[in-house]
Amino acid sequence: MFKKILIANRGEIAVRVIRACHEMGISAVAVYSDVDRASLHVRKADEAYPIGAAAASESYLNIQKILDVASRSGADAIHPGYGFLSENAKFARACSEAGVKFIGPTAATMEAMGSKTRARQAMERAGVAFVPGTSRGLESFEQAEQVASRIGYPVMLKAAAGGGGKGMRLVHAPGELKSALDGARSEAERSFGDSEVYIEKAIINPRHIEMQLLADEHGNTVYLGERECSLQRRHQKVIEEAPSPIVDADMRKKMGEVAVRVAQAAGYTNAGTVEFLVDEEKSFYFLEMNTRLQVEHPVTELITGLDLVHLQIRIAAGEVLPFTQGEILIRGHAIECRIYAEDPDNNYFPSPGKITLLLAPSGPGIRRDSGMYEGWSVPMDYDPLLAKLIGYGTTRDQAIGRLTRALNEYFVGGIKTNISLFRRILSDPDFRTAKLDTGFLDRMLTRKTPATPSDSRAVEVAVIAAGIFAVLGSSSAGAGERPLTSESTVGKQNVASNWKITAHKEAMR
Ligand code: MV4
């Protein structure tokens, strides 16, 4: 087993992996950019090394600097987290050449799955259904016209090197095809340096359901159940849940066995996810494979009782999977909210700055994977994901109830967050009856609702009012409560103080 693991990432996922290392008695090495010097993952690591300026290309994407730290620290393995270098075949190869174990699949597997057309060709060989269309790039406009009329409009043009919706064009009629193809090609070239574009039948209002996989290095591959990831805004997941409300045991078995076939066809090892599009008839089609641990892995952990990061580390250390498919049981329901430093009243623009007050939820059925702490300043240089709040229950309704209760306990002062968005989603009738598809969030956000100040503003007003009441309204300050003094005025949020939190609790009752 490894003695020391370098975590080549930052934020909540770096904290998450460090925790797994410590639970396994493994020393954790952090790397950090200049703006991350005081961040939580640096505080929790056993060793921490500066690797450069804030720009990811100077730090978290810099293969040489990360490998230098691996060698200086004597790390046996590297966990890449998600994003950054986690799906970079060049990095995986550089790790193995440096004699450091990359905790993830091989570079060859990453390359095979990294191109959407190469992945579709692998599916063709494995007999796996993918969305009707071509498994190779379009050679000409005439070929695009022929395939489009064969599969029928609307069609979707996609960049082979793309992902996350970039380089995608929905085409409703033949007259639009030429300009859409030219546009998709030039965007693909600009964004990915690869203009290859393929075509698929467009599935209207699909669900995005993904299957978690685990494969050891001895030929054992299992599926751990699916996640419903249809609630996305601009191709960014907002809420994920497991199991999917529309997948029954029979469909789960079918999708799981297909996903295992995909993994075996790709020679996959470690944790991976196969993404499907599911249409209204519940037919499912291979979309793409993700060769990394995903942000939303906690919902699968909660319903299976498995720790995916522990298992990733054990698999990378050469261990055999400690269970068979039949021993994997799914119990209960988990729903995850991605808490972002974004301003819901200003088009969800990032809202960096200092966290001056942090009241975090806990209690029955609540898990919080967080990378923030009170007094920390959220940098503007990276994805503004602050934490993931996961609610677990025996049923979906109980999970919703717990998550709602926890969101009402969550207060992050000093910056804006999207916490109010989740209160809206979880109380939406269509969400509560699981009428979900990839268009759900856009429909909900464009629906007119009475203009209400975002909750954080409302809470701030309540805190101020309660604070004034707490001082002026009561005859004497209670035990441990300091009277209002100049340096602790409420509302300015300059310092967290006992009576302010007391006032906040009053406001939150
Ligand atoms: C599609 C599709 C409909 N039909 N492909 C979006 C990003 C990438 N994961 C694939 N995506 C889609 N591909 C066909 N043939 C609809 C989407 C899509 C989507 C898919 C999953 C989750 C959210 C989405 C939001 C918009 C469009």
Coordinates of C-alpha atoms in Angstrom, one line a residue, residues 10 31 57-58 63 121 152 161 225 259 280 308 345 355 367 375 400 416 470 483 493 495 504:
R10 CA -7.4 22.0 -4.9
V31 CA 0.3 21.4 -3.9
S57 CA -1.3 26.8 -16.5
E58 CA 1.4 28.0 -14.1
I63 CA 2.8 18.6 -15.2
Q121 CA -16.2 3.2 -32.5
G152 CA -34.4 12.4 -39.5
A161 CA -12.9 16.4 -29.2
G225 CA -25.8 2.1 -9.6
A259 CA -21.6 0.1 -18.8
E280 CA -39.1 9.5 -23.0
L308 CA -15.0 5.4 -3.8
D345 CA -29.4 38.1 -8.4
I355 CA -16.2 34.6 4.1
R367 CA -23.0 15.3 4.5
G375 CA -12.2 33.9 7.3
I400 CA -35.6 16.3 0.2
K416 CA -23.1 35.6 -2.5
A470 CA -31.0 41.3 21.1
P483 CA -23.1 44.2 24.5
Q493 CA -19.8 41.6 9.1
V495 CA -15.9 40.1 12.8
H504 CA -28.6 35.0 13.7

